[in-house]
JSON list of N, CA and C in Angstrom, two decimals:
[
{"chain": "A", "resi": 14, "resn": "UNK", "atom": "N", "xyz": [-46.72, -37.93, 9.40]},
{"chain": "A", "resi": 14, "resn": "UNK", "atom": "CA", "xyz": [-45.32, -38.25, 9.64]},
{"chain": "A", "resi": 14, "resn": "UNK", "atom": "C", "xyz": [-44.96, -39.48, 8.85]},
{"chain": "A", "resi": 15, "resn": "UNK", "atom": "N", "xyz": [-43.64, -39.40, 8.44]},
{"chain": "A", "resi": 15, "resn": "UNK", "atom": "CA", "xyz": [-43.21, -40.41, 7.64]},
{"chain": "A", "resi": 15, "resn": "UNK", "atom": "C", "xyz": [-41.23, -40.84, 7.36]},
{"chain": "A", "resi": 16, "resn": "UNK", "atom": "N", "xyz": [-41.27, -41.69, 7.29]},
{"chain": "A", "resi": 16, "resn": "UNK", "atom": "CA", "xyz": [-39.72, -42.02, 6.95]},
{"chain": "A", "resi": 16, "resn": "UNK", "atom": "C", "xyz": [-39.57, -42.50, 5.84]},
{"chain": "A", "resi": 17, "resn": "UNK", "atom": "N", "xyz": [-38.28, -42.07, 5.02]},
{"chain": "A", "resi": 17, "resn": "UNK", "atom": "CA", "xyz": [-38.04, -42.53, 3.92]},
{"chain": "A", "resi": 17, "resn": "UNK", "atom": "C", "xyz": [-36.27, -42.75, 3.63]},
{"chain": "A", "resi": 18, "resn": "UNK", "atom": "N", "xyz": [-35.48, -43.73, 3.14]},
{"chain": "A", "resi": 18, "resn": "UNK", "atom": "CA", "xyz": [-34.47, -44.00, 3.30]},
{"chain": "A", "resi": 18, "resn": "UNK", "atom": "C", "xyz": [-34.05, -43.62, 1.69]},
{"chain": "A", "resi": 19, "resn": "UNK", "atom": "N", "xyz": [-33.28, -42.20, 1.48]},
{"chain": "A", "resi": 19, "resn": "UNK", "atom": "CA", "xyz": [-33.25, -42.02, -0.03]},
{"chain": "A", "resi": 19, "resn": "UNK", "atom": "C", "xyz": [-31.71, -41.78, -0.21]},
{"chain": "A", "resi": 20, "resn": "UNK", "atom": "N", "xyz": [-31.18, -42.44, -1.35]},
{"chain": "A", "resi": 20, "resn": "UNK", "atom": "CA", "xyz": [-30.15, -42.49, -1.86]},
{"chain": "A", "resi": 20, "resn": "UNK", "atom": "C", "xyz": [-29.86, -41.04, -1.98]},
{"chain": "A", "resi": 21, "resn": "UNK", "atom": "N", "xyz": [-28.47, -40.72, -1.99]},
{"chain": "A", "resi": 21, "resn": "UNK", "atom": "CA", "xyz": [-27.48, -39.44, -1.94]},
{"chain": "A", "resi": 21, "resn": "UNK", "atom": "C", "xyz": [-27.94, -38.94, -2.94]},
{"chain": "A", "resi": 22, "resn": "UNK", "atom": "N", "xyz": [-28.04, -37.59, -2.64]},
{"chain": "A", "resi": 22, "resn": "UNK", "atom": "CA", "xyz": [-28.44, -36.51, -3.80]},
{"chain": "A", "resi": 22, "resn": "UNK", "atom": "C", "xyz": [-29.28, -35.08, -3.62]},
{"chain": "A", "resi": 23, "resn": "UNK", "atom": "N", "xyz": [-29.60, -34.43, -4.58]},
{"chain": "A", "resi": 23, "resn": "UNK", "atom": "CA", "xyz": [-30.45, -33.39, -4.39]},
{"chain": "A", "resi": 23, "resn": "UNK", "atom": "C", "xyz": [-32.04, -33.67, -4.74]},
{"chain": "A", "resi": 24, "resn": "UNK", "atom": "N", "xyz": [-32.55, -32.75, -3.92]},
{"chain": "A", "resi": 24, "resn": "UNK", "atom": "CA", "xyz": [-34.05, -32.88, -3.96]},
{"chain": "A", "resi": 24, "resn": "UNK", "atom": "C", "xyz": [-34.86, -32.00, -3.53]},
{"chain": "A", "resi": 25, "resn": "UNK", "atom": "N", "xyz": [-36.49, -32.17, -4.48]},
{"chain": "A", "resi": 25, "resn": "UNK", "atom": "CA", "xyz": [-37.04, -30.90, -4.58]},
{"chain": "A", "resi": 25, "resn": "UNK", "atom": "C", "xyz": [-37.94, -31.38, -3.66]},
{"chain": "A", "resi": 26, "resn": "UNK", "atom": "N", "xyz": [-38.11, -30.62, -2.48]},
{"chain": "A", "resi": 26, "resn": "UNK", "atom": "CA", "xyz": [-39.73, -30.71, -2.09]},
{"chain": "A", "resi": 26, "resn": "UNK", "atom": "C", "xyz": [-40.71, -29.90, -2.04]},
{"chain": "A", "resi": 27, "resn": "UNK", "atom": "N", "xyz": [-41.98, -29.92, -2.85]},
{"chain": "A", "resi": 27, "resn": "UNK", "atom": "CA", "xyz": [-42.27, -29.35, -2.92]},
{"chain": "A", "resi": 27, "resn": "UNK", "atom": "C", "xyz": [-44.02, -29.59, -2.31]},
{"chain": "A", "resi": 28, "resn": "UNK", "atom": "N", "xyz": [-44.54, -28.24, -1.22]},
{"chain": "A", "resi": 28, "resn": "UNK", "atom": "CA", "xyz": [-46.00, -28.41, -1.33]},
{"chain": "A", "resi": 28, "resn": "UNK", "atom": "C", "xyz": [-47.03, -27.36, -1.57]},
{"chain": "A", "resi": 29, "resn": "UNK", "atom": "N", "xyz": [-48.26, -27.81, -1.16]},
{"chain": "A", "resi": 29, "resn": "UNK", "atom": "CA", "xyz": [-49.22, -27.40, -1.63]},
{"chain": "A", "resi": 29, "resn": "UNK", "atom": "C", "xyz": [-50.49, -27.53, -0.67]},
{"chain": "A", "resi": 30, "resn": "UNK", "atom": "N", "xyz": [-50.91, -26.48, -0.43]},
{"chain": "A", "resi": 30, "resn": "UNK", "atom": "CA", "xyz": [-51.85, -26.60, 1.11]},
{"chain": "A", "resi": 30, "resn": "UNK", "atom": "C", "xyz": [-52.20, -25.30, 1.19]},
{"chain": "A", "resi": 31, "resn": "UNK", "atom": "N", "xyz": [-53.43, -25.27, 2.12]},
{"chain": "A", "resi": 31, "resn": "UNK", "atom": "CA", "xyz": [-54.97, -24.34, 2.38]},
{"chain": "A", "resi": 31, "resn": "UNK", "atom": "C", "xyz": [-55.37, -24.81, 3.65]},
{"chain": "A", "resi": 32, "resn": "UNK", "atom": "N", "xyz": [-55.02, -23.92, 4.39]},
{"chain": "A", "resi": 32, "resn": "UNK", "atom": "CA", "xyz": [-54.46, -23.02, 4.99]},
{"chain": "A", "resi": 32, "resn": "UNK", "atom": "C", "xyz": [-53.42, -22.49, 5.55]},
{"chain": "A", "resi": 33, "resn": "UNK", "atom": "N", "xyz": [-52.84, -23.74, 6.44]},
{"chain": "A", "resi": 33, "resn": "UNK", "atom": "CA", "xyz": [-51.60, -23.14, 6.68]},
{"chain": "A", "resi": 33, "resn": "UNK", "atom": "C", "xyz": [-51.10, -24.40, 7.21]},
{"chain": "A", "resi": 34, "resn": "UNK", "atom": "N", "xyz": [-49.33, -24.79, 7.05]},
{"chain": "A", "resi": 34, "resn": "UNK", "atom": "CA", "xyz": [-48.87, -25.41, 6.85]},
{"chain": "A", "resi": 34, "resn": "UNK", "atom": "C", "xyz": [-47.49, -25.36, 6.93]},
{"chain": "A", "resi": 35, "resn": "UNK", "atom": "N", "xyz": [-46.79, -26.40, 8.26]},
{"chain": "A", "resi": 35, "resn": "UNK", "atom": "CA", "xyz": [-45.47, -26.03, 8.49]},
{"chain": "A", "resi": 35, "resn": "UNK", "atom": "C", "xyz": [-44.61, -27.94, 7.67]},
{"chain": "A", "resi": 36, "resn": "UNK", "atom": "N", "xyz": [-43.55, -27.65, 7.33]},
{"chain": "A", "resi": 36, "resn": "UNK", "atom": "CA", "xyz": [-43.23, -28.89, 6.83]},
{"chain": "A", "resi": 36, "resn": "UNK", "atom": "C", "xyz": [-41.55, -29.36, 7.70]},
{"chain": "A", "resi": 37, "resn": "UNK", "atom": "N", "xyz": [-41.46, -30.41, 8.34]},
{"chain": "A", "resi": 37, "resn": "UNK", "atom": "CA", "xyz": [-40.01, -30.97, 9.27]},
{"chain": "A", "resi": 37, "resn": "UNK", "atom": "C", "xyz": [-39.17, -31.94, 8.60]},
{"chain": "A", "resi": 38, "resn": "UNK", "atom": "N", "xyz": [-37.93, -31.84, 8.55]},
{"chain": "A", "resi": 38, "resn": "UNK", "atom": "CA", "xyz": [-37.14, -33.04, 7.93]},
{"chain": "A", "resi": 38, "resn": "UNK", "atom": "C", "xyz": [-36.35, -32.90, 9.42]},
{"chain": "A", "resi": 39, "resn": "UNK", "atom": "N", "xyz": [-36.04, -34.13, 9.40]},
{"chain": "A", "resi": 39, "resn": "UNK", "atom": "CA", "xyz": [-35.71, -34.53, 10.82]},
{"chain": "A", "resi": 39, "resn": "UNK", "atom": "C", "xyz": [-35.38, -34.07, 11.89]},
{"chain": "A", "resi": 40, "resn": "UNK", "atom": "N", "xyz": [-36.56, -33.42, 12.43]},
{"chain": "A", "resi": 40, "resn": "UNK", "atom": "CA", "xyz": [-37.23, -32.52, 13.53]},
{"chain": "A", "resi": 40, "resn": "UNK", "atom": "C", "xyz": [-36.75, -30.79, 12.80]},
{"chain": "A", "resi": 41, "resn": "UNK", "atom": "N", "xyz": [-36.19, -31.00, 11.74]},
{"chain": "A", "resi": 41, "resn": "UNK", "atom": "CA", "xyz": [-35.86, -29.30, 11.77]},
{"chain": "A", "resi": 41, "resn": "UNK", "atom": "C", "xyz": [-36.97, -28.36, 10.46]},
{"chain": "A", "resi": 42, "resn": "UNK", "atom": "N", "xyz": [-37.48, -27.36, 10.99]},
{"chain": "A", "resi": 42, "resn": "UNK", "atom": "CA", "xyz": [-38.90, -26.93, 10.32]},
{"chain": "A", "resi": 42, "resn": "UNK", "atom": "C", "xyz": [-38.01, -25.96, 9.01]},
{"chain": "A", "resi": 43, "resn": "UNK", "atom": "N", "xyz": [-38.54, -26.83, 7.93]},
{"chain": "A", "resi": 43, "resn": "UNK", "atom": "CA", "xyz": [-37.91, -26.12, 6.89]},
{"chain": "A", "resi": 43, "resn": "UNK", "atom": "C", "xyz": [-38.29, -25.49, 5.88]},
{"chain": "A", "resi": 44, "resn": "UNK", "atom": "N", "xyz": [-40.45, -25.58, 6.01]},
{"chain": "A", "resi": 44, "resn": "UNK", "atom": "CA", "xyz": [-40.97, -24.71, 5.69]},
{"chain": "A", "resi": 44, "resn": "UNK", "atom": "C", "xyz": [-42.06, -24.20, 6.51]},
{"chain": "A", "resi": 45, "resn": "UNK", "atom": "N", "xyz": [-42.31, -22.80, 6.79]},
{"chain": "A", "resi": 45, "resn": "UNK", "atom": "CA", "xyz": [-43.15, -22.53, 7.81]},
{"chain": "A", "resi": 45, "resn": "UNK", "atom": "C", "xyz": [-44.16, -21.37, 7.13]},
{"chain": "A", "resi": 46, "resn": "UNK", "atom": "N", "xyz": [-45.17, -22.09, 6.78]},
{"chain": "A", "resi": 46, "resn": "UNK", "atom": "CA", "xyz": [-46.58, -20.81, 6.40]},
{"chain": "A", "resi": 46, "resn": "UNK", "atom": "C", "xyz": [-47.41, -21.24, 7.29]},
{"chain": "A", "resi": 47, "resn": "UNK", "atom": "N", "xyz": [-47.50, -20.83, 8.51]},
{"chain": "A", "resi": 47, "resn": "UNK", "atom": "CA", "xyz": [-48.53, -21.16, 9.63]},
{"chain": "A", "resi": 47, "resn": "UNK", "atom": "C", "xyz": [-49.21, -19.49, 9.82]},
{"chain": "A", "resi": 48, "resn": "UNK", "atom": "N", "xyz": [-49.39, -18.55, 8.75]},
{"chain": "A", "resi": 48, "resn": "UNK", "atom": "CA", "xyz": [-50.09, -17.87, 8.61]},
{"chain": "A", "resi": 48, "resn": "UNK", "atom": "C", "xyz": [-51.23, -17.47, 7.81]},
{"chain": "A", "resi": 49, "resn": "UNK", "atom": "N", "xyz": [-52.57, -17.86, 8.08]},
{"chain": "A", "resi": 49, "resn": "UNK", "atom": "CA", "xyz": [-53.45, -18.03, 6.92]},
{"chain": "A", "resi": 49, "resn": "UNK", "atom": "C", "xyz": [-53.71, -16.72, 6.63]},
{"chain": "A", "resi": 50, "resn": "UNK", "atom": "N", "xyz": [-53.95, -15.39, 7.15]},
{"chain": "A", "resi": 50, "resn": "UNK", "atom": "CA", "xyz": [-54.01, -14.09, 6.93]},
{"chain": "A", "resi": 50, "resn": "UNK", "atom": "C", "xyz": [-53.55, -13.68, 5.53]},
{"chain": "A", "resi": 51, "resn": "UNK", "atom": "N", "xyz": [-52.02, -14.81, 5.26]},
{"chain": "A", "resi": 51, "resn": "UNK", "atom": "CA", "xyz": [-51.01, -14.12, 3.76]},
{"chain": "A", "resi": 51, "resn": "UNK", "atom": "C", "xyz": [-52.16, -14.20, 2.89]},
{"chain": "A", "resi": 52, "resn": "UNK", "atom": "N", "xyz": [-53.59, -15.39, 2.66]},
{"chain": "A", "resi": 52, "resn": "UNK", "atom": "CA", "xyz": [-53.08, -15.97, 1.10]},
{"chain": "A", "resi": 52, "resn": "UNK", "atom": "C", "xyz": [-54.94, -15.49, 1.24]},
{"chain": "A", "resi": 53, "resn": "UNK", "atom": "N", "xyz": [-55.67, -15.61, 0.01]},
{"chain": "A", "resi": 53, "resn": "UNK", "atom": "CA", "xyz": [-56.66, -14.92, 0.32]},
{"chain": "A", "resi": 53, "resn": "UNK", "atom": "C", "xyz": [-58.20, -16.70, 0.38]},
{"chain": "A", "resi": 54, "resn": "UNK", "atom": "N", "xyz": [-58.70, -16.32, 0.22]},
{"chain": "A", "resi": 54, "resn": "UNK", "atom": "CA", "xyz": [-59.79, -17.57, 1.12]},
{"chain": "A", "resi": 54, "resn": "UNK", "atom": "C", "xyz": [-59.70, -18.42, -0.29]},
{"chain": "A", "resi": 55, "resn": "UNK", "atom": "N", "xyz": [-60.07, -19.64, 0.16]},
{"chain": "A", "resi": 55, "resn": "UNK", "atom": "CA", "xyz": [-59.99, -20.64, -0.76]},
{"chain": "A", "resi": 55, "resn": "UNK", "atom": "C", "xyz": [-58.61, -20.85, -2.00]},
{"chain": "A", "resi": 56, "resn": "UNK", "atom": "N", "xyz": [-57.63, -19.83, -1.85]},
{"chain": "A", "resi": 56, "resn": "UNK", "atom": "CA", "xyz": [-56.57, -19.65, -2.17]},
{"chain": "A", "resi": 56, "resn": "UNK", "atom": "C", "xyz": [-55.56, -21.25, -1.81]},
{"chain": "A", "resi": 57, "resn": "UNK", "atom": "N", "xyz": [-54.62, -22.03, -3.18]},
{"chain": "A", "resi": 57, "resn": "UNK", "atom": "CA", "xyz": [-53.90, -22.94, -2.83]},
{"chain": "A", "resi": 57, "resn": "UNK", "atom": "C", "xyz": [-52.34, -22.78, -2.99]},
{"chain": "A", "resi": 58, "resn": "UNK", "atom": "N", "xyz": [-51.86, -22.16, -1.84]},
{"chain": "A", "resi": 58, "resn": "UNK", "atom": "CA", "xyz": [-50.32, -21.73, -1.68]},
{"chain": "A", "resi": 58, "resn": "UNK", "atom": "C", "xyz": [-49.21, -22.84, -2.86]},
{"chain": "A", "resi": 59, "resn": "UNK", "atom": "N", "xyz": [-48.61, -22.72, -3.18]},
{"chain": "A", "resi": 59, "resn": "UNK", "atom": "CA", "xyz": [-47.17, -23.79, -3.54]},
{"chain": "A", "resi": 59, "resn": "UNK", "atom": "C", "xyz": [-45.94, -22.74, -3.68]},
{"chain": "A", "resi": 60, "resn": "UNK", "atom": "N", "xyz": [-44.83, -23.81, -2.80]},
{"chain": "A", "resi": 60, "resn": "UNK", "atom": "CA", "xyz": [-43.76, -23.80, -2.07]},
{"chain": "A", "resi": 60, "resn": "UNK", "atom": "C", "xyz": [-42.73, -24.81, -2.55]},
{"chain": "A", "resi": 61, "resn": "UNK", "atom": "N", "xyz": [-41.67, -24.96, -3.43]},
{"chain": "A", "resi": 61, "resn": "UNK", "atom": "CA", "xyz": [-40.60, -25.64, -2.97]},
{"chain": "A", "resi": 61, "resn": "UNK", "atom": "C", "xyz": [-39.26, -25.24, -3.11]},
{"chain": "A", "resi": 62, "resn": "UNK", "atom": "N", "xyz": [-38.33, -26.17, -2.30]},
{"chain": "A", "resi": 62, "resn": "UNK", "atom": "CA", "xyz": [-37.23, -25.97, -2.01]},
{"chain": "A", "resi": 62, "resn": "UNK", "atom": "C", "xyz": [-36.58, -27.60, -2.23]},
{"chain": "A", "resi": 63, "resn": "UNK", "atom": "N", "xyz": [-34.56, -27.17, -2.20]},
{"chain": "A", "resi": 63, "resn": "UNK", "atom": "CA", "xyz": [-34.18, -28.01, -2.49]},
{"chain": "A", "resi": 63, "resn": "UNK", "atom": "C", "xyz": [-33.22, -28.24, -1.43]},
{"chain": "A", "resi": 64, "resn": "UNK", "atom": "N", "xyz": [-33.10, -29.36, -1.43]},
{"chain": "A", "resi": 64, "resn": "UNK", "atom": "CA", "xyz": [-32.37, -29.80, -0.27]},
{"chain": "A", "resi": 64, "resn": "UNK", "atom": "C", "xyz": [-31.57, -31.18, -0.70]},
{"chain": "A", "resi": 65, "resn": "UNK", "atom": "N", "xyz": [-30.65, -31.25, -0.03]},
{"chain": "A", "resi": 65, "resn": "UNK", "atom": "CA", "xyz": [-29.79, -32.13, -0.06]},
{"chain": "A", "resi": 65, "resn": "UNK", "atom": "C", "xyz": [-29.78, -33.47, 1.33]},
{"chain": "A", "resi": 66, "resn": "UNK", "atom": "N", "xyz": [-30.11, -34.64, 0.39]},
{"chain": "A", "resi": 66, "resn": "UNK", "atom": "CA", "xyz": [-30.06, -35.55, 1.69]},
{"chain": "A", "resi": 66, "resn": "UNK", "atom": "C", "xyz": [-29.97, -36.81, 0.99]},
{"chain": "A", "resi": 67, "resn": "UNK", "atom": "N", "xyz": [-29.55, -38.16, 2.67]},
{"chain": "A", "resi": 67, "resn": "UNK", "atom": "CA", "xyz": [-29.44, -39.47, 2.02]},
{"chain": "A", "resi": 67, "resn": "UNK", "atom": "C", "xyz": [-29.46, -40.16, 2.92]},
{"chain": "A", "resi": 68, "resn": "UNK", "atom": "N", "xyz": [-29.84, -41.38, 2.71]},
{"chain": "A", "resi": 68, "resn": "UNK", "atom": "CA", "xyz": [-30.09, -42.19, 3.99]},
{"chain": "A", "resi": 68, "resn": "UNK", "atom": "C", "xyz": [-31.46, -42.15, 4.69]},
{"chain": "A", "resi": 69, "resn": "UNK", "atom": "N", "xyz": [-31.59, -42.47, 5.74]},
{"chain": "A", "resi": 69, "resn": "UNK", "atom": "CA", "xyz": [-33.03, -42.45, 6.49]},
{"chain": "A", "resi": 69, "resn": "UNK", "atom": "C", "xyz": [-33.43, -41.06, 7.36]},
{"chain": "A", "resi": 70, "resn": "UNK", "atom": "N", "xyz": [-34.73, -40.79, 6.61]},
{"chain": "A", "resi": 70, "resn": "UNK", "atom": "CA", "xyz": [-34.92, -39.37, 7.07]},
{"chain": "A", "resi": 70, "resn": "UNK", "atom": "C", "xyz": [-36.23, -39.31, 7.81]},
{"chain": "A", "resi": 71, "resn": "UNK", "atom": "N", "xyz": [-36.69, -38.37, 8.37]},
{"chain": "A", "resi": 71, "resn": "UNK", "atom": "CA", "xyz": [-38.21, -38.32, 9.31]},
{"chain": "A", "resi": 71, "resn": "UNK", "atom": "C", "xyz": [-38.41, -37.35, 8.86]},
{"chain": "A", "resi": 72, "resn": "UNK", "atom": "N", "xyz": [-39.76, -37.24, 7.95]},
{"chain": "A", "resi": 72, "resn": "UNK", "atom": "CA", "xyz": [-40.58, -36.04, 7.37]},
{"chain": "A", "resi": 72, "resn": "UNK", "atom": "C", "xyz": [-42.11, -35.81, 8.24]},
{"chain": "A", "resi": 73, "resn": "UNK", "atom": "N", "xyz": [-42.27, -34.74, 8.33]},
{"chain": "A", "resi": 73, "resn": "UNK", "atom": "CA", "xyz": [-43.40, -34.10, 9.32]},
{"chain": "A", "resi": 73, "resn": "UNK", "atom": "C", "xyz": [-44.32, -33.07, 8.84]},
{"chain": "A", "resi": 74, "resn": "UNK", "atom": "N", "xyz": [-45.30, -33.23, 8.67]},
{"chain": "A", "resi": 74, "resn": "UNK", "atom": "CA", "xyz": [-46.17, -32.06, 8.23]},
{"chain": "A", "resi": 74, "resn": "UNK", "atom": "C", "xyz": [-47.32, -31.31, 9.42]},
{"chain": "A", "resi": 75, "resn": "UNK", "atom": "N", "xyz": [-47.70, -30.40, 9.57]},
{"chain": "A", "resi": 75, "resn": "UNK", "atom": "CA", "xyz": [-48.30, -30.06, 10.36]},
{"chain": "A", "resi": 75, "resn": "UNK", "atom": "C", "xyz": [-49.35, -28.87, 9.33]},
{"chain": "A", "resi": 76, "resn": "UNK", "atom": "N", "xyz": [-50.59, -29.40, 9.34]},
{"chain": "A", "resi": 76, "resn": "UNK", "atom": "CA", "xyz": [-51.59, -29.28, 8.65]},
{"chain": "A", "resi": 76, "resn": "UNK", "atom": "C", "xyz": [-52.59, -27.91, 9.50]},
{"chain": "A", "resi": 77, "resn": "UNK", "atom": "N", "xyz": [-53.04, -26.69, 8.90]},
{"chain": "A", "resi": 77, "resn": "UNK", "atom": "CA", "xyz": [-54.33, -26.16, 9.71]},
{"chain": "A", "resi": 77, "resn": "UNK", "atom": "C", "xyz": [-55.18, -25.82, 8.36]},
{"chain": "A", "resi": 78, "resn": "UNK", "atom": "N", "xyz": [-56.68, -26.36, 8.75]},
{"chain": "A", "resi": 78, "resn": "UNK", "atom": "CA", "xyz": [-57.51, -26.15, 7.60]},
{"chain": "A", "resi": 78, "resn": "UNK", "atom": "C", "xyz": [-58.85, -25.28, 8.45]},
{"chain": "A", "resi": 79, "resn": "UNK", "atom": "N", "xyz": [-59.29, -23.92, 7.86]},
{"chain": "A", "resi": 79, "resn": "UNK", "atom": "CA", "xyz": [-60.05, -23.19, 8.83]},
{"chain": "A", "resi": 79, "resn": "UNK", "atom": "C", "xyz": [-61.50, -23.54, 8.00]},
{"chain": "A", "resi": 80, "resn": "UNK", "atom": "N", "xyz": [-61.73, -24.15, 7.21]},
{"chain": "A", "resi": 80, "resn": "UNK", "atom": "CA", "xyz": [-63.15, -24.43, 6.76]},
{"chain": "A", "resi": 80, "resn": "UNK", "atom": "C", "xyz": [-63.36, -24.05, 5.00]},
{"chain": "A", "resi": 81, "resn": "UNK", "atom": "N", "xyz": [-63.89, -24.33, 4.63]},
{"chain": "A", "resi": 81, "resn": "UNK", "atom": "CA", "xyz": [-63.88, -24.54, 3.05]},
{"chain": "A", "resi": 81, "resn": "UNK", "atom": "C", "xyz": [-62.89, -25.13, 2.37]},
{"chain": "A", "resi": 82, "resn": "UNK", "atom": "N", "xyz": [-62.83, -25.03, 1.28]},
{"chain": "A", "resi": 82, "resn": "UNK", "atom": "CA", "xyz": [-61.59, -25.47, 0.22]},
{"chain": "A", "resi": 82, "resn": "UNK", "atom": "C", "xyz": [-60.27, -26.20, 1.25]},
{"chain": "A", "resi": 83, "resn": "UNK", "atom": "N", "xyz": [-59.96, -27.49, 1.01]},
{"chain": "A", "resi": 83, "resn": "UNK", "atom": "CA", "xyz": [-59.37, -28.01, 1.84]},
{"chain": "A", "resi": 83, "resn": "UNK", "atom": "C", "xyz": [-58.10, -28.33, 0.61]},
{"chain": "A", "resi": 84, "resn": "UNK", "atom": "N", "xyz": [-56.69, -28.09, 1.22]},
{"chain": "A", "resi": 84, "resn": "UNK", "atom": "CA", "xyz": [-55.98, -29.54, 0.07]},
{"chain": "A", "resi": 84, "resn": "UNK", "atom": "C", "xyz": [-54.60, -29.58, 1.19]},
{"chain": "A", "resi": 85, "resn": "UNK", "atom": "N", "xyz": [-53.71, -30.56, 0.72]},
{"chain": "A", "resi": 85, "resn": "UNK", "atom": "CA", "xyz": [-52.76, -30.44, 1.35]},
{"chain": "A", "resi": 85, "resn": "UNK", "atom": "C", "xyz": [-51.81, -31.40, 0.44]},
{"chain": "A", "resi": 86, "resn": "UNK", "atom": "N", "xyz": [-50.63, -31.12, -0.35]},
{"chain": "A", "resi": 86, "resn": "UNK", "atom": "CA", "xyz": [-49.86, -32.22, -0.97]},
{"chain": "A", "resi": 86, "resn": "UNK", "atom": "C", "xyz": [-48.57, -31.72, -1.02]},
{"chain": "A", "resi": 87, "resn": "UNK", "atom": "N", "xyz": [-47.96, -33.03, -0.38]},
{"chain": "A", "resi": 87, "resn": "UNK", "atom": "CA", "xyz": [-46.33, -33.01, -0.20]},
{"chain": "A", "resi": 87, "resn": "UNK", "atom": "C", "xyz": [-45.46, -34.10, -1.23]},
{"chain": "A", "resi": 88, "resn": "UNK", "atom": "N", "xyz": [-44.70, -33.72, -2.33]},
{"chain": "A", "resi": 88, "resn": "UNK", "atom": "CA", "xyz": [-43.72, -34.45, -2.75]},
{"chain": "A", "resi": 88, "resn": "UNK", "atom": "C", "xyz": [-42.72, -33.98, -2.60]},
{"chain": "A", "resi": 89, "resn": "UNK", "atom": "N", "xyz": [-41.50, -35.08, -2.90]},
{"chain": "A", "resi": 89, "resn": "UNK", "atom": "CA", "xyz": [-40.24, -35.05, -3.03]},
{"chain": "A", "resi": 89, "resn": "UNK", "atom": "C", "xyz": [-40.07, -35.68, -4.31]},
{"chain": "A", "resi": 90, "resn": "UNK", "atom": "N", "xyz": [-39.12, -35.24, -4.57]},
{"chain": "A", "resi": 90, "resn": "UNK", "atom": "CA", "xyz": [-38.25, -36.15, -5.74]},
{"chain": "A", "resi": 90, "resn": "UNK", "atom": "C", "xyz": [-37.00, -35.72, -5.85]},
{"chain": "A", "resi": 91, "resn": "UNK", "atom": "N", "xyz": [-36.43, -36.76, -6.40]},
{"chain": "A", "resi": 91, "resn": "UNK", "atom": "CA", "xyz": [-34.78, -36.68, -6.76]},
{"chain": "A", "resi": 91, "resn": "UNK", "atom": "C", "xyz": [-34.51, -35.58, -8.07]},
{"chain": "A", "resi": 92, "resn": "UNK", "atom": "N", "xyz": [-33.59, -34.18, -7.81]},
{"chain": "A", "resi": 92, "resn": "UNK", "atom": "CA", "xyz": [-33.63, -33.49, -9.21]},
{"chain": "A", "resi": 92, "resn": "UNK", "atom": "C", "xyz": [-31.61, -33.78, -9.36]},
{"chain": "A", "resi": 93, "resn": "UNK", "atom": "N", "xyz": [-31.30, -33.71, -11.02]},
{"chain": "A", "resi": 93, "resn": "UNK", "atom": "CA", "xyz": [-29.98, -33.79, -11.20]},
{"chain": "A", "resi": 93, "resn": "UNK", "atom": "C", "xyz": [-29.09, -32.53, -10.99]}
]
């Protein structure tokens, strides 16, 4: 969990995670792969979307790793 106070604009977030993996911007779940069945073993999913925001926000990740090959990476950035 994390807060970040970001100037007005659009933005990409994008992640990357093994096994399964739900992602929250302020409490609302806006990406949800909490099914490891989809992707095949040691397999590393990537996901993003764009969203619009500004000001102070609460980001949330909710992580499941079932054994082997582990990763999990969340950015944002500002796109024009």
């Amino acid at each position: 969990e994390g807060m970040a106070d970001l100037p007005a604009g659009q933005y990409e977030l994008a992640l990357t995670w093994d096994d399964a993996a739900r992602v929250y911007v302020d409490g609302k779940r806006v990406i949800d792969e909490w099914n490891p069945s989809r992707y095949s073993f040691d397999e590393s999913p990537h996901k993003k979307l764009r969203l619009t925001l500004g000001g102070p926000h609460h980001f949330r990740v909710e992580h499941l790793e079932l054994g082997g090959f582990a990763t999990l990476a969340l950015k944002i950035r500002r796109v024009e």
